[in-house]
PDB file of C-alpha atoms in Angstrom:
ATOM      1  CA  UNK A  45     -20.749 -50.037 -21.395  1.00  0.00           C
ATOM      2  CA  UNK A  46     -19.143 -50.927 -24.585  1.00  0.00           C
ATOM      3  CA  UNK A  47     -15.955 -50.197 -26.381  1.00  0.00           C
ATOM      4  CA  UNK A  48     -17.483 -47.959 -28.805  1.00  0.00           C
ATOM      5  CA  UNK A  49     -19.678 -46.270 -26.652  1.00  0.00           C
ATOM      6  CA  UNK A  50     -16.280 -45.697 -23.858  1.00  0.00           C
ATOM      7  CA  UNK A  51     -13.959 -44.700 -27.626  1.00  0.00           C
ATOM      8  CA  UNK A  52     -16.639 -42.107 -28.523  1.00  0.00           C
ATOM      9  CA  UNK A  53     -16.888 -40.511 -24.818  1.00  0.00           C
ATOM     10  CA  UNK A  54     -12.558 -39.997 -25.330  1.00  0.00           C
ATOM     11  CA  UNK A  55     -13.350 -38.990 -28.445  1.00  0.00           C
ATOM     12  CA  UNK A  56     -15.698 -36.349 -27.224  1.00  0.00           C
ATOM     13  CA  UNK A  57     -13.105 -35.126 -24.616  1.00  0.00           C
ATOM     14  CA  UNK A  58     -10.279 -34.931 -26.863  1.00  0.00           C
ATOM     15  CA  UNK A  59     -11.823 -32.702 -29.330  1.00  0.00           C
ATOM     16  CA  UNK A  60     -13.081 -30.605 -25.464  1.00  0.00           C
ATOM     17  CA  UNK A  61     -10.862 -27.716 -26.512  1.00  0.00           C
ATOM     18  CA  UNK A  62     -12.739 -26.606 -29.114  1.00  0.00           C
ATOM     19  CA  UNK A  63     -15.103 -25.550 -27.245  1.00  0.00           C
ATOM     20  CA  UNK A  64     -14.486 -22.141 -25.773  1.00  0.00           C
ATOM     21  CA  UNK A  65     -16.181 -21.138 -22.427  1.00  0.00           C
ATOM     22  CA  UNK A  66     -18.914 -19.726 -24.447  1.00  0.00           C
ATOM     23  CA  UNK A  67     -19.638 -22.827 -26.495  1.00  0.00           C
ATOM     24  CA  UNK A  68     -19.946 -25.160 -23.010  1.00  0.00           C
ATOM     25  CA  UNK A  69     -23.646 -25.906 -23.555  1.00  0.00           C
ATOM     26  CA  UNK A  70     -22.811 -27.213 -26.650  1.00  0.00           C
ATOM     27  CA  UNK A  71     -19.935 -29.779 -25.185  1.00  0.00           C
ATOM     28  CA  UNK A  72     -22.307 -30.233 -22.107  1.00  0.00           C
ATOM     29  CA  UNK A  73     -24.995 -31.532 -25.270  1.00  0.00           C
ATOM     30  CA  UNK A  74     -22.370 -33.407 -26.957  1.00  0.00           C
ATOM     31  CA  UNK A  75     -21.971 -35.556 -23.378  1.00  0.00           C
ATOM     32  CA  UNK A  76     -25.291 -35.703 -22.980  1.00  0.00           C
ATOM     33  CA  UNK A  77     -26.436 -37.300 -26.326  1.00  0.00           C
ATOM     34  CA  UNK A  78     -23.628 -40.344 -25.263  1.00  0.00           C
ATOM     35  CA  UNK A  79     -24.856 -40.542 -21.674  1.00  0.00           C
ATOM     36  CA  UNK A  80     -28.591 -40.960 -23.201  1.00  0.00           C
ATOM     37  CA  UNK A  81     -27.305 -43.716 -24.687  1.00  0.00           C
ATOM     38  CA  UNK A  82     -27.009 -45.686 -21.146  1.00  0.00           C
ATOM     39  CA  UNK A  83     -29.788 -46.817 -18.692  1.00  0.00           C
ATOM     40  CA  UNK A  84     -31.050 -43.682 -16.834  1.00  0.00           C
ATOM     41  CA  UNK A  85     -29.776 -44.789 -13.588  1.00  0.00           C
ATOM     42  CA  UNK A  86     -26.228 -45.682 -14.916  1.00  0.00           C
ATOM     43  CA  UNK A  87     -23.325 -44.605 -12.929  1.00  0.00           C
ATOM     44  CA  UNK A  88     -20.928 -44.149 -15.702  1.00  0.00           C
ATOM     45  CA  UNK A  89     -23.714 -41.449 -17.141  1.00  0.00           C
ATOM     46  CA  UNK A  90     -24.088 -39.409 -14.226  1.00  0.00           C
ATOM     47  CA  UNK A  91     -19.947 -39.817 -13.941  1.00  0.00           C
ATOM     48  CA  UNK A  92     -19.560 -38.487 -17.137  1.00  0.00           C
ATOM     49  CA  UNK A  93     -22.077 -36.096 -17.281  1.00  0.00           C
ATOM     50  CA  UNK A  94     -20.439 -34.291 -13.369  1.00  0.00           C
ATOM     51  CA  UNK A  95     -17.375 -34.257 -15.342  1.00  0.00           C
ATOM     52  CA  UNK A  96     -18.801 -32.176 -18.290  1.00  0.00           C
ATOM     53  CA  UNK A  97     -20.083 -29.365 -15.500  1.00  0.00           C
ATOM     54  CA  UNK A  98     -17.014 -29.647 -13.991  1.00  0.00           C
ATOM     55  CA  UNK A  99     -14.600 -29.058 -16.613  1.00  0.00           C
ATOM     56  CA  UNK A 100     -17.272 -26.302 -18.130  1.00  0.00           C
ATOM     57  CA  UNK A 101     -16.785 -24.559 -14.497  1.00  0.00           C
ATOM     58  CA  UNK A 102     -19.778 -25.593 -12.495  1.00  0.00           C
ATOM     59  CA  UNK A 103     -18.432 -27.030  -9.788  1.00  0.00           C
ATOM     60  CA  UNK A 104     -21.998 -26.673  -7.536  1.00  0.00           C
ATOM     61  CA  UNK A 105     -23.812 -29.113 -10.707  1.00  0.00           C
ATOM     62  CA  UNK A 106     -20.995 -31.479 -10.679  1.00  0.00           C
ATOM     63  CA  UNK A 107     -20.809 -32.291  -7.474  1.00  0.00           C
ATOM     64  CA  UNK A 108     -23.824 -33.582  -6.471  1.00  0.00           C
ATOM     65  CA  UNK A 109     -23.234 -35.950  -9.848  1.00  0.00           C
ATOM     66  CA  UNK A 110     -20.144 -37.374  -9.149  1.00  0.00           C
ATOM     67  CA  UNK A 111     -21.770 -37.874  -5.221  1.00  0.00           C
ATOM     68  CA  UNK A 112     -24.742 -39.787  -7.260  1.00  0.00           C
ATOM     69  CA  UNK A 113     -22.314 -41.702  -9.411  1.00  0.00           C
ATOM     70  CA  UNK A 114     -20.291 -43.176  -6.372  1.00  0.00           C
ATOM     71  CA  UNK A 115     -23.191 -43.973  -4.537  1.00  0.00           C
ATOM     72  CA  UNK A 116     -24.842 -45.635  -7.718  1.00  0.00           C
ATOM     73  CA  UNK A 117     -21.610 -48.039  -7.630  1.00  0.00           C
ATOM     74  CA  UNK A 118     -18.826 -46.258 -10.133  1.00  0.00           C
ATOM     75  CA  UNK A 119     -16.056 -47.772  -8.237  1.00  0.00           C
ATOM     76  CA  UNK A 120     -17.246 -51.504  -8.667  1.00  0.00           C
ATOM     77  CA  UNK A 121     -18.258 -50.398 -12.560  1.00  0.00           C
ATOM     78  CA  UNK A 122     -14.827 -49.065 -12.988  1.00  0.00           C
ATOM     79  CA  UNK A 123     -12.323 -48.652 -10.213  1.00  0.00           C
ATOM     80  CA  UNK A 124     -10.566 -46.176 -11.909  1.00  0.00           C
ATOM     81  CA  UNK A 125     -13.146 -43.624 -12.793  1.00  0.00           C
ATOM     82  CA  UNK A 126     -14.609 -44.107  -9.415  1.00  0.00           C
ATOM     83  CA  UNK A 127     -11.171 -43.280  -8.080  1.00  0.00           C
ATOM     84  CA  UNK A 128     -11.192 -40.385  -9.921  1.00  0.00           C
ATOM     85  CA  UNK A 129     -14.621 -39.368  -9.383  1.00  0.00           C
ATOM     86  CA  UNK A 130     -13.540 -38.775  -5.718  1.00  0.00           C
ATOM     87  CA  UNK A 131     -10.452 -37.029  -6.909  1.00  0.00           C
ATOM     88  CA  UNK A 132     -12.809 -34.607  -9.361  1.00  0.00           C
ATOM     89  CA  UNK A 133     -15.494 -34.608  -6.309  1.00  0.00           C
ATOM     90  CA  UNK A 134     -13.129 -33.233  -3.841  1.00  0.00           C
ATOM     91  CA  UNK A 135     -11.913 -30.350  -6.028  1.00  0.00           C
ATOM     92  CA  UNK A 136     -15.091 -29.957  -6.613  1.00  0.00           C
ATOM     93  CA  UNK A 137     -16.240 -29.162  -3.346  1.00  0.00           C
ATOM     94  CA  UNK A 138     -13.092 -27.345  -2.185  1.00  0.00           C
ATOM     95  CA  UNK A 139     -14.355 -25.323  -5.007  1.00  0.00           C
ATOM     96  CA  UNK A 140     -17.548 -24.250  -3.746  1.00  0.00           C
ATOM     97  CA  UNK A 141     -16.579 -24.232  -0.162  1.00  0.00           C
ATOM     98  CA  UNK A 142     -16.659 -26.961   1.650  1.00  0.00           C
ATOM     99  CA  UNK A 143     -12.827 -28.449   1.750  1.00  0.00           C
ATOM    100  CA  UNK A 144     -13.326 -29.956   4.392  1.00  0.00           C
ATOM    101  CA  UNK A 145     -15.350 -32.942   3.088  1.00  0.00           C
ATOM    102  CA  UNK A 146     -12.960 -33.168   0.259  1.00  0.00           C
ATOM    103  CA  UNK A 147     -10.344 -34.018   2.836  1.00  0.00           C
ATOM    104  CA  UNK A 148     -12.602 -36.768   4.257  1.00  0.00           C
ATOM    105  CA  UNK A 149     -13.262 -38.163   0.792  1.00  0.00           C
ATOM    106  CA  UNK A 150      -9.713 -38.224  -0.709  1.00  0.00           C
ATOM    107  CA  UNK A 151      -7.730 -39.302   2.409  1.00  0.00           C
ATOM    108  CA  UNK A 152      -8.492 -43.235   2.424  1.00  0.00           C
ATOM    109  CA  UNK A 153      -7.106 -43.525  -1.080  1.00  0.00           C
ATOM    110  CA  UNK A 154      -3.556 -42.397   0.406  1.00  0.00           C
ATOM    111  CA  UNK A 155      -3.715 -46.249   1.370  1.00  0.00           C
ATOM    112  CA  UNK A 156      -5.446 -47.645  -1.816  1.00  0.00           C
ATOM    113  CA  UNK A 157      -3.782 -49.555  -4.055  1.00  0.00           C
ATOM    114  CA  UNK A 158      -1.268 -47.727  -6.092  1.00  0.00           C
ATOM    115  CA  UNK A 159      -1.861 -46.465  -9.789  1.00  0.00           C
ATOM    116  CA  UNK A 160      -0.951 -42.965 -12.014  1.00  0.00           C
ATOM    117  CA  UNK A 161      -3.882 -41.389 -10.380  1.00  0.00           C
ATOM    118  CA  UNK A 162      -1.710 -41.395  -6.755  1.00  0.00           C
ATOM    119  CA  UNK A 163      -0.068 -37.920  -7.330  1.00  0.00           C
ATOM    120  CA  UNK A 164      -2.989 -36.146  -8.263  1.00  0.00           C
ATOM    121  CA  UNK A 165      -4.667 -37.476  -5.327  1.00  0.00           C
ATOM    122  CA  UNK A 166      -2.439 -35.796  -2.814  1.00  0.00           C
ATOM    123  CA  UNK A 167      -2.121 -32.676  -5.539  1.00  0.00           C
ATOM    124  CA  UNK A 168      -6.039 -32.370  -5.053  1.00  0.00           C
ATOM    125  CA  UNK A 169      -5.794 -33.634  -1.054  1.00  0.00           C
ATOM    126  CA  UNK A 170      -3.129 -30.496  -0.546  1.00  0.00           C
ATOM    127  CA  UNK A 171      -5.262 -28.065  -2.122  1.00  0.00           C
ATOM    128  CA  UNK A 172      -8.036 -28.885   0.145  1.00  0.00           C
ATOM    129  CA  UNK A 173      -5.742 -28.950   3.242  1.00  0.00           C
ATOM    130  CA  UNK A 174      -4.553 -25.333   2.247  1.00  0.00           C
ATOM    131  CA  UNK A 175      -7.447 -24.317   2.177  1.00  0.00           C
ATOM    132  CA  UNK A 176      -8.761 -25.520   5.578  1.00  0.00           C
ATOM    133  CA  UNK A 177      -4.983 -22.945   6.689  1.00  0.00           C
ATOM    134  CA  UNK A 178      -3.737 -26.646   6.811  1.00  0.00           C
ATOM    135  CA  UNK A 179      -0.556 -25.697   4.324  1.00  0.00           C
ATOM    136  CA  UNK A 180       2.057 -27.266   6.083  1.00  0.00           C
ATOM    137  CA  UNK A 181       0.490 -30.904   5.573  1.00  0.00           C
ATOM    138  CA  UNK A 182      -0.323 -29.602   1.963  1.00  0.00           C
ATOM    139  CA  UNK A 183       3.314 -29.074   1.022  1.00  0.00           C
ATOM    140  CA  UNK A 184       4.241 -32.565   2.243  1.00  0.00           C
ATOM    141  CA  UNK A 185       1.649 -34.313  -0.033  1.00  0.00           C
ATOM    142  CA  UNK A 186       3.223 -32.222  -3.060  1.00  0.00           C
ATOM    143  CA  UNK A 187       6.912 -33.015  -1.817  1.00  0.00           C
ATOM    144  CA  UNK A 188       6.677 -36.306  -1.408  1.00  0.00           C
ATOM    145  CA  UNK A 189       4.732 -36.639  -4.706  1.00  0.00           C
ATOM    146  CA  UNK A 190       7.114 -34.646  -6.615  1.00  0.00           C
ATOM    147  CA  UNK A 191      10.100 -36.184  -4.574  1.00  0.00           C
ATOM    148  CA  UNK A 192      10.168 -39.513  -7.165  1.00  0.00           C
ATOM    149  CA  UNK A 193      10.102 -37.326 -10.357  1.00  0.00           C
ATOM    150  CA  UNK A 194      13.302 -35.477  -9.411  1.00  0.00           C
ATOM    151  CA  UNK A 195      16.344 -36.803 -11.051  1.00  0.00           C
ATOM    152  CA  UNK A 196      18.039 -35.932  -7.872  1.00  0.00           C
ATOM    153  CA  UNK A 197      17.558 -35.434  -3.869  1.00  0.00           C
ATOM    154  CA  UNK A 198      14.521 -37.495  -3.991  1.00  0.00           C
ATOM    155  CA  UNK A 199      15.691 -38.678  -0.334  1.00  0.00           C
ATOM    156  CA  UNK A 200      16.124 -35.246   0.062  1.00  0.00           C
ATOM    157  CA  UNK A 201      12.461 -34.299  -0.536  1.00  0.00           C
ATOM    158  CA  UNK A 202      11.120 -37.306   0.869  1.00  0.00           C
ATOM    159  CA  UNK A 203      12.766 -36.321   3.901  1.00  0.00           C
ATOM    160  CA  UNK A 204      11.519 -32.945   4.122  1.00  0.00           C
ATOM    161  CA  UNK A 205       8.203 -34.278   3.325  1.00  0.00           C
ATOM    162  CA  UNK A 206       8.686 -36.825   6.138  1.00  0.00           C
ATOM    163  CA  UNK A 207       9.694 -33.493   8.803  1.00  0.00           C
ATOM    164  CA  UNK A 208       6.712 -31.468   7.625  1.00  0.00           C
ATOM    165  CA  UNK A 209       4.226 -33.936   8.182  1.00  0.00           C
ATOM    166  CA  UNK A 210       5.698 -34.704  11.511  1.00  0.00           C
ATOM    167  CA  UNK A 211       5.710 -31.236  12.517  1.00  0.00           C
TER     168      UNK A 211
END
C-alpha cells in the first residue's frame, strides 16, 4: 500500500490507548474502515486487522488472521510485518492453548536474518517453551537476549545461557 494509507494505520495505533477495553469495537472499526481501503484479499488487511483482535484480547479471532495473512504472502509484502505476524501468531496461540505450534512457527527465525524484532522473538519463543514445562530452554532465550543489554557480565549471561541450553 501507500505511504498515507501505512501513516494513517500508525496513526490509528498510536492514538490505541484511548480506547479502553470497553471501547475495542470501536478501535476494531477504526482498523477496519483503513483495511476496507485495500483489495479484499490483501495480506496487509487481514495482518492488520489479526492485530486489532489481538491487542483488543481475542486471541482465538486473531489467529486464524495472522495464519491467513502469512499464507496470503505478508512476508514477501513486507518482511518485517510478516516477521512479526509469526511473532504476534505464536503468542497468539500459546494464548489459546496450543504452544506447541507457536514453538514450531517462531523457531526458524532464531536463524533469520538479524533485526530489533530478534529479542522479542525468543521473549515470545520462551513463553511458549514454558508453557509446554519446557522452562529451562525458556530462561536461556531470555538470558541470552537480555545478556547484550547489560552494561556488565554479558559473557557472564551468555554463558549461563550457553549451560542451560546445553543442559
Amino acid at each position: 500500500m501507500n505511504q498515507d494509507w501505512e501513516d494513517r494505520v500508525t496513526a490509528a495505533w498510536a492514538g490505541f490507548d484511548e480506547y479502553p477495553q470497553e471501547r475495542a469495537a470501536e478501535f476494531r472499526a477504526v482498523i477496519d474502515k483503513l483495511v476496507a481501503e485495500l483489495p479484499e484479499d490483501s495480506p496487509l488487511g487481514l495482518f492488520e486487522r489479526a492485530c486489532a483482535w489481538d491487542s483488543t484480547g481475542h486471541s482465538d479471532r486473531a489467529a486464524p488472521l495472522y495464519r491467513d495473512a502469512l499464507a496470503r504472502g505478508l512476508s514477501e509484502e513486507s518482511g518485517y510485518k510478516g516477521r512479526r505476524a509469526k511473532i504476534q501468531l505464536s503468542s497468539s496461540l500459546r494464548n489459546i492453548g496450543q504452544a506447541e505450534e507457536g514453538v514450531k512457527l517462531l523457531t526458524p527465525e532464531l536463524d533469520a536474518p538479524s533485526d530489533e524484532l530478534d529479542d522479542a522473538v525468543r521473549a515470545c519463543l520462551a513463553l511458549c517453551l514454558s508453557s509446554l514445562g519446557r522452562d529451562r530452554e525458556g530462561l536461556s532465550l531470555v538470558l541470552g537476549a537480555l545478556a547484550p543489554h547489560l552494561p556488565r557480565y554479558q559473557r557472564s549471561m551468555a554463558n549461563y545461557a550457553k549451560a542451560l541450553r546445553e543442559a
